[in-house]
XYZ file of C-alpha atoms in Angstrom:
415
model
C 2.916 54.611 -43.890
C 6.506 55.291 -42.815
C 8.326 58.484 -43.691
C 10.331 56.592 -46.322
C 7.206 55.129 -47.910
C 5.632 58.613 -47.938
C 8.704 60.070 -49.668
C 8.836 57.303 -52.275
C 5.099 57.645 -52.964
C 5.430 61.429 -53.290
C 8.697 61.689 -55.224
C 8.696 58.424 -57.194
C 5.023 57.656 -57.952
C 5.965 55.856 -61.159
C 8.874 53.925 -59.669
C 12.592 54.517 -59.180
C 15.148 54.895 -61.949
C 17.873 52.254 -62.199
C 21.155 53.440 -63.688
C 24.607 52.065 -64.363
C 27.531 53.511 -62.439
C 28.862 54.659 -65.794
C 25.748 56.839 -66.190
C 26.034 58.140 -62.631
C 29.758 58.835 -62.814
C 31.162 62.329 -63.094
C 34.474 60.499 -63.502
C 35.677 56.938 -62.974
C 39.304 55.889 -63.082
C 41.896 53.512 -61.726
C 44.457 54.559 -59.120
C 48.242 54.394 -59.499
C 50.512 51.751 -58.008
C 51.694 52.287 -54.429
C 54.051 49.514 -53.337
C 54.401 48.252 -49.785
C 57.874 49.761 -49.440
C 56.454 53.178 -50.404
C 54.250 53.225 -47.286
C 55.580 55.646 -44.655
C 54.634 56.527 -41.035
C 53.620 60.055 -42.079
C 52.949 61.826 -45.358
C 50.063 61.927 -47.810
C 47.160 59.643 -46.805
C 46.578 56.776 -49.222
C 44.557 53.596 -49.687
C 45.753 50.287 -51.129
C 43.146 47.763 -52.254
C 43.573 45.357 -49.307
C 42.454 48.045 -46.862
C 39.072 48.317 -48.594
C 38.256 44.717 -47.646
C 38.551 45.604 -43.945
C 36.273 48.668 -44.204
C 32.506 48.291 -43.998
C 30.477 51.063 -45.643
C 32.548 54.220 -45.255
C 35.709 55.599 -43.670
C 36.940 59.099 -42.868
C 40.621 58.460 -42.140
C 43.273 56.508 -44.029
C 45.450 54.042 -42.140
C 48.370 54.330 -44.584
C 50.589 57.187 -45.738
C 53.170 57.692 -48.456
C 55.607 60.261 -49.809
C 53.710 61.483 -52.849
C 56.944 62.757 -54.401
C 57.939 59.158 -55.195
C 54.563 58.205 -56.723
C 54.366 58.593 -60.484
C 51.073 59.318 -62.272
C 49.309 60.230 -59.012
C 45.577 59.511 -58.744
C 43.651 61.231 -55.946
C 40.293 60.761 -54.284
C 38.375 63.072 -51.935
C 35.190 63.449 -49.901
C 32.242 61.465 -51.269
C 34.175 59.301 -53.725
C 33.425 55.569 -53.833
C 36.446 53.246 -53.855
C 36.431 49.716 -55.291
C 39.031 46.999 -54.692
C 39.435 45.371 -58.121
C 41.837 42.637 -57.006
C 40.940 39.979 -54.458
C 41.010 36.319 -53.493
C 37.280 35.578 -53.695
C 34.770 35.817 -56.540
C 32.043 36.413 -53.947
C 33.812 39.480 -52.526
C 35.501 41.016 -55.578
C 35.029 44.760 -56.120
C 34.263 45.401 -52.433
C 33.453 49.094 -52.173
C 33.214 51.851 -49.576
C 32.706 55.616 -49.436
C 35.322 58.112 -48.280
C 33.772 60.710 -45.943
C 36.946 62.435 -44.747
C 38.223 65.913 -45.588
C 41.755 65.221 -46.839
C 42.837 64.688 -50.423
C 44.218 61.147 -50.635
C 46.066 58.910 -53.095
C 44.474 55.772 -54.576
C 46.552 52.624 -55.105
C 46.786 50.815 -58.424
C 44.166 48.119 -57.757
C 41.623 50.703 -56.608
C 38.922 52.221 -58.843
C 37.623 55.684 -57.893
C 34.038 56.720 -58.715
C 33.175 60.433 -58.581
C 29.468 61.288 -58.554
C 26.786 63.709 -57.324
C 24.778 61.283 -55.178
C 24.725 60.619 -51.418
C 28.001 58.687 -50.938
C 26.697 56.578 -48.074
C 23.594 55.692 -50.083
C 25.684 54.475 -52.998
C 27.913 52.523 -50.646
C 24.914 50.808 -49.043
C 23.396 50.107 -52.478
C 26.685 48.603 -53.689
C 26.823 46.270 -50.668
C 23.508 44.544 -51.437
C 23.253 40.937 -52.540
C 22.092 42.038 -55.999
C 25.028 44.423 -56.438
C 27.509 41.732 -55.394
C 26.008 39.336 -57.943
C 26.750 41.920 -60.617
C 30.289 42.450 -59.316
C 30.944 38.690 -59.370
C 29.311 38.006 -62.749
C 31.660 36.354 -65.218
C 34.519 36.103 -62.727
C 36.396 32.790 -62.587
C 37.531 31.216 -59.324
C 41.301 31.328 -58.996
C 43.900 32.347 -56.435
C 43.627 35.969 -57.603
C 40.399 37.496 -58.962
C 40.301 40.745 -60.939
C 37.690 43.316 -61.934
C 38.070 46.448 -64.084
C 36.792 49.966 -64.741
C 34.427 48.751 -67.532
C 33.012 46.018 -65.266
C 32.452 48.521 -62.441
C 30.832 50.975 -64.879
C 28.240 48.361 -65.890
C 26.898 47.798 -62.350
C 23.250 48.896 -62.073
C 21.831 50.455 -58.883
C 18.488 52.069 -57.968
C 18.757 55.867 -57.957
C 15.895 57.569 -56.104
C 15.951 61.351 -55.497
C 18.504 62.647 -52.981
C 15.808 63.218 -50.328
C 14.954 59.508 -50.445
C 18.647 58.577 -50.448
C 19.235 60.655 -47.301
C 16.317 58.994 -45.482
C 17.556 55.500 -46.390
C 21.025 56.409 -45.105
C 19.514 57.688 -41.838
C 17.587 54.430 -41.339
C 20.517 52.177 -42.225
C 22.985 54.185 -40.138
C 20.728 53.739 -37.107
C 20.178 50.069 -37.883
C 23.928 49.522 -38.400
C 24.739 51.168 -35.068
C 22.037 49.201 -33.245
C 23.173 45.919 -34.816
C 26.785 46.621 -33.825
C 25.750 47.390 -30.227
C 23.575 44.284 -29.962
C 26.304 42.116 -31.498
C 28.878 43.468 -29.029
C 26.530 42.823 -26.079
C 25.650 39.375 -27.393
C 29.317 38.530 -27.945
C 30.326 39.569 -24.425
C 27.411 37.761 -22.792
C 27.680 34.552 -24.797
C 31.478 34.455 -24.632
C 31.358 34.416 -20.832
C 28.626 31.767 -20.767
C 30.172 29.626 -23.494
C 33.665 29.788 -22.012
C 32.431 28.468 -18.666
C 30.300 25.777 -20.287
C 33.036 24.778 -22.736
C 35.587 24.460 -19.929
C 33.214 22.182 -18.021
C 32.451 20.055 -21.080
C 36.126 19.698 -21.991
C 36.947 18.546 -18.447
C 34.118 16.041 -18.670
C 35.343 14.946 -22.113
C 38.934 14.436 -20.884
C 37.660 12.518 -17.847
C 35.659 10.066 -19.943
C 38.444 9.724 -22.510
C 40.887 8.690 -19.775
C 38.272 6.392 -18.244
C 37.377 4.703 -21.534
C 40.982 4.251 -22.662
C 42.273 2.982 -19.307
C 41.438 -0.705 -19.170
C 43.473 -1.659 -16.082
C 41.119 -2.700 -13.288
C 38.158 -1.585 -15.381
C 34.893 -3.455 -15.886
C 35.049 -6.839 -17.546
C 36.480 -5.808 -20.923
C 38.801 -8.110 -22.806
C 41.829 -6.402 -24.358
C 45.515 -6.865 -25.033
C 48.500 -4.559 -25.181
C 49.968 -4.186 -28.660
C 52.797 -2.118 -30.055
C 51.947 0.129 -32.979
C 54.502 -1.907 -34.903
C 52.184 -4.910 -34.410
C 49.205 -2.864 -35.588
C 50.775 -1.636 -38.839
C 53.775 -0.207 -40.647
C 54.985 3.368 -40.134
C 54.726 5.082 -43.523
C 55.529 8.462 -45.019
C 55.294 10.225 -48.348
C 58.145 10.356 -50.862
C 60.556 13.211 -50.232
C 59.682 16.376 -52.170
C 62.567 18.711 -52.882
C 62.148 22.440 -52.274
C 62.670 23.138 -55.982
C 59.599 20.989 -56.728
C 57.315 23.237 -54.646
C 56.072 26.771 -55.141
C 53.679 29.338 -53.622
C 51.104 28.440 -56.280
C 50.184 25.129 -57.828
C 47.658 22.338 -58.080
C 48.062 20.287 -54.895
C 48.770 21.634 -51.382
C 52.049 20.480 -49.821
C 51.956 20.411 -46.028
C 55.147 20.884 -44.041
C 55.477 20.583 -40.288
C 54.794 24.317 -39.884
C 51.529 24.169 -41.864
C 50.341 20.718 -40.759
C 46.693 21.055 -39.755
C 46.636 24.654 -41.013
C 46.537 26.485 -44.349
C 49.251 25.420 -46.838
C 51.863 27.887 -48.078
C 53.396 25.585 -50.703
C 52.088 23.496 -53.608
C 53.260 20.801 -56.018
C 52.114 20.077 -59.565
C 49.286 17.666 -60.343
C 51.730 15.578 -62.404
C 54.177 15.210 -59.499
C 51.321 14.378 -57.110
C 49.915 11.690 -59.433
C 53.388 10.207 -59.998
C 54.355 10.042 -56.314
C 50.961 8.881 -55.095
C 51.016 5.968 -57.518
C 54.653 4.915 -57.016
C 55.237 5.500 -53.290
C 53.553 5.300 -49.879
C 50.430 7.444 -49.576
C 47.765 7.612 -46.837
C 44.324 6.135 -47.319
C 41.238 8.180 -46.502
C 40.791 7.943 -42.731
C 44.449 7.254 -41.915
C 45.714 9.256 -38.937
C 48.640 11.517 -39.828
C 51.074 12.224 -36.966
C 53.524 15.111 -36.581
C 56.957 13.657 -35.849
C 58.561 17.066 -35.293
C 57.441 20.477 -34.081
C 54.375 19.816 -31.924
C 55.103 16.125 -31.373
C 52.140 13.774 -31.760
C 49.649 16.270 -33.190
C 47.217 14.401 -35.453
C 45.082 15.059 -38.517
C 42.746 12.472 -40.035
C 43.372 12.374 -43.801
C 40.145 13.362 -45.562
C 40.988 11.879 -48.964
C 41.331 15.244 -50.719
C 44.444 15.795 -52.920
C 47.315 16.815 -50.633
C 50.936 15.819 -50.078
C 52.907 15.670 -46.840
C 56.514 16.305 -45.878
C 58.410 13.031 -45.491
C 59.689 11.931 -42.051
C 58.105 14.956 -40.339
C 54.544 13.765 -41.041
C 53.923 10.009 -40.846
C 51.113 7.533 -40.326
C 50.632 3.928 -39.230
C 49.378 1.968 -42.231
C 47.271 -0.142 -39.923
C 45.089 -3.171 -40.441
C 41.600 -2.025 -39.423
C 40.689 -5.610 -38.605
C 42.883 -5.030 -35.516
C 42.487 -1.339 -34.685
C 40.130 1.291 -36.083
C 41.684 4.529 -37.303
C 39.416 6.639 -35.112
C 40.254 4.507 -32.091
C 43.957 4.969 -32.842
C 43.443 8.727 -33.075
C 41.962 8.844 -29.575
C 44.800 6.651 -28.275
C 47.361 8.990 -29.857
C 45.775 11.967 -28.095
C 46.438 10.249 -24.748
C 49.932 9.053 -25.613
C 52.949 10.573 -23.802
C 55.227 9.931 -26.784
C 58.781 8.852 -25.951
C 60.785 11.164 -28.231
C 64.444 11.160 -29.191
C 66.628 14.225 -28.898
C 68.750 14.550 -32.001
C 70.758 17.558 -30.893
C 68.516 20.401 -29.790
C 65.284 19.378 -31.562
C 63.100 16.610 -30.132
C 61.490 14.419 -32.758
C 59.523 11.224 -33.069
C 61.402 8.513 -34.964
C 59.861 5.422 -36.518
C 61.340 3.310 -33.727
C 59.573 5.464 -31.101
C 56.263 4.869 -32.864
C 56.823 1.149 -33.474
C 57.570 0.529 -29.777
C 54.653 2.609 -28.450
C 52.038 0.399 -26.763
C 48.272 0.835 -26.791
C 45.419 -1.214 -25.290
C 43.459 -2.962 -28.043
C 39.995 -4.302 -27.154
C 37.605 -5.971 -29.600
C 36.454 -4.021 -32.656
C 32.969 -3.858 -31.130
C 34.368 -2.212 -27.981
C 36.511 0.147 -30.089
C 33.403 1.227 -32.016
C 31.533 1.838 -28.746
C 34.393 3.969 -27.334
C 34.705 5.947 -30.575
C 30.929 6.601 -30.673
C 30.943 7.956 -27.091
C 34.007 10.174 -27.611
C 32.724 11.406 -30.980
C 29.541 12.563 -29.247
C 31.566 14.463 -26.653
C 33.687 15.983 -29.403
C 30.542 17.089 -31.254
C 29.107 18.621 -28.073
C 32.275 20.685 -27.569
C 32.413 21.771 -31.219
C 28.709 22.654 -31.332
C 29.184 24.840 -28.285
C 32.249 26.515 -29.813
C 30.283 27.300 -32.980
C 27.332 28.719 -31.017
C 28.655 32.280 -30.850
C 29.592 32.564 -34.552
C 26.166 31.140 -35.450
C 24.372 33.786 -33.354
C 26.459 36.573 -34.892
C 25.873 35.180 -38.388
C 22.119 35.195 -37.732
C 22.298 38.883 -36.777
C 24.316 39.626 -39.929
C 21.774 37.869 -42.153
C 18.913 39.725 -40.479
C 20.700 43.025 -41.109
C 21.386 42.155 -44.753
C 17.756 41.153 -45.290
C 16.421 44.539 -44.111
C 19.151 46.464 -45.944
C 18.355 44.709 -49.227
C 14.618 45.199 -48.664
C 15.090 48.948 -48.125
C 17.157 49.212 -51.292
C 14.745 47.330 -53.558
C 12.314 49.528 -55.484
C 9.724 49.238 -58.188
C 11.579 50.175 -61.370
C 10.380 53.231 -63.255
C 8.977 52.374 -66.674
C 11.144 53.627 -69.513
């Protein structure tokens, strides 16, 4: 038997007690609001809830400071206290917690709950990071842009509470395992990054070579094709103009502007406005290739059919007849196209006329499908390689979480 198993057998022969944090607490309370403009370069150390999400199990130094003279109704925390972030953006991560192991007296922000107790702080922090503990933290929470927890909800969380000697041994094991996992992950990251970078560079060169070869029909093998303008293929379309007053930072349907095209949206429109405009005006079909006509000229995104709206004139698409040209084939042609842009003053942009006059080689649909299939395979090879490193790191993380949860699962003591 291991030392831990010996200790559990000796000190907990009938099982381990499970208690709520409310039963464990010497005190539990919410911090006081500390605004962003109250953060200073020096002063009293403090923690705002967002900083808890970037801390793993414990921390011994604060990254923020404030002038405590300007903070009303001050709420402090000190060595050993457990901090919970009770505001967040994800149900699965709400009430993230960590232990403070530093020596200074610090201020807690308003969306932070402080738990004072007489247990091993690192043990509690490990126990509160388990899959079972997170299920309890997330229970009853509704998905929305902002998720909240509370002191009563935190107080109801149940954790196993073995004697302190057992807690200390678990902390020793998990500290060592955490350090080893971090070292192995760092080594793995460095090694795989070097290998993957070299391989990815080679694959991308190969991909670009075959893309140019497949889309250059002049003097190529016996393939029938004809040159067509995009105006012959279809009509340049765009969404109905949305006024700034019709958008907001929150809402039902994401509104993509040129700065957020292909990224995360920072503006939204109402479901009613989306339904109205989609029905009455031009709107892309699933699979249509959206093109940036400003900013990074010619960048493309294939519309996935999910509710979204796009800034008029800056984001356009060719409403093409797929009996002539497949959307995916067009997308590959666009990626090779040196767009002829117009300079309206200081900002280059792509006007409808530029798009209509652009020429592409159009072979038979059968040949288009063959080209798309080959290039899709290359694209998948590059993406699979890019995802290799995150997948390896994720596997290490899951292995760590499995052993952590196993160590922190006990036979419950009969009541």
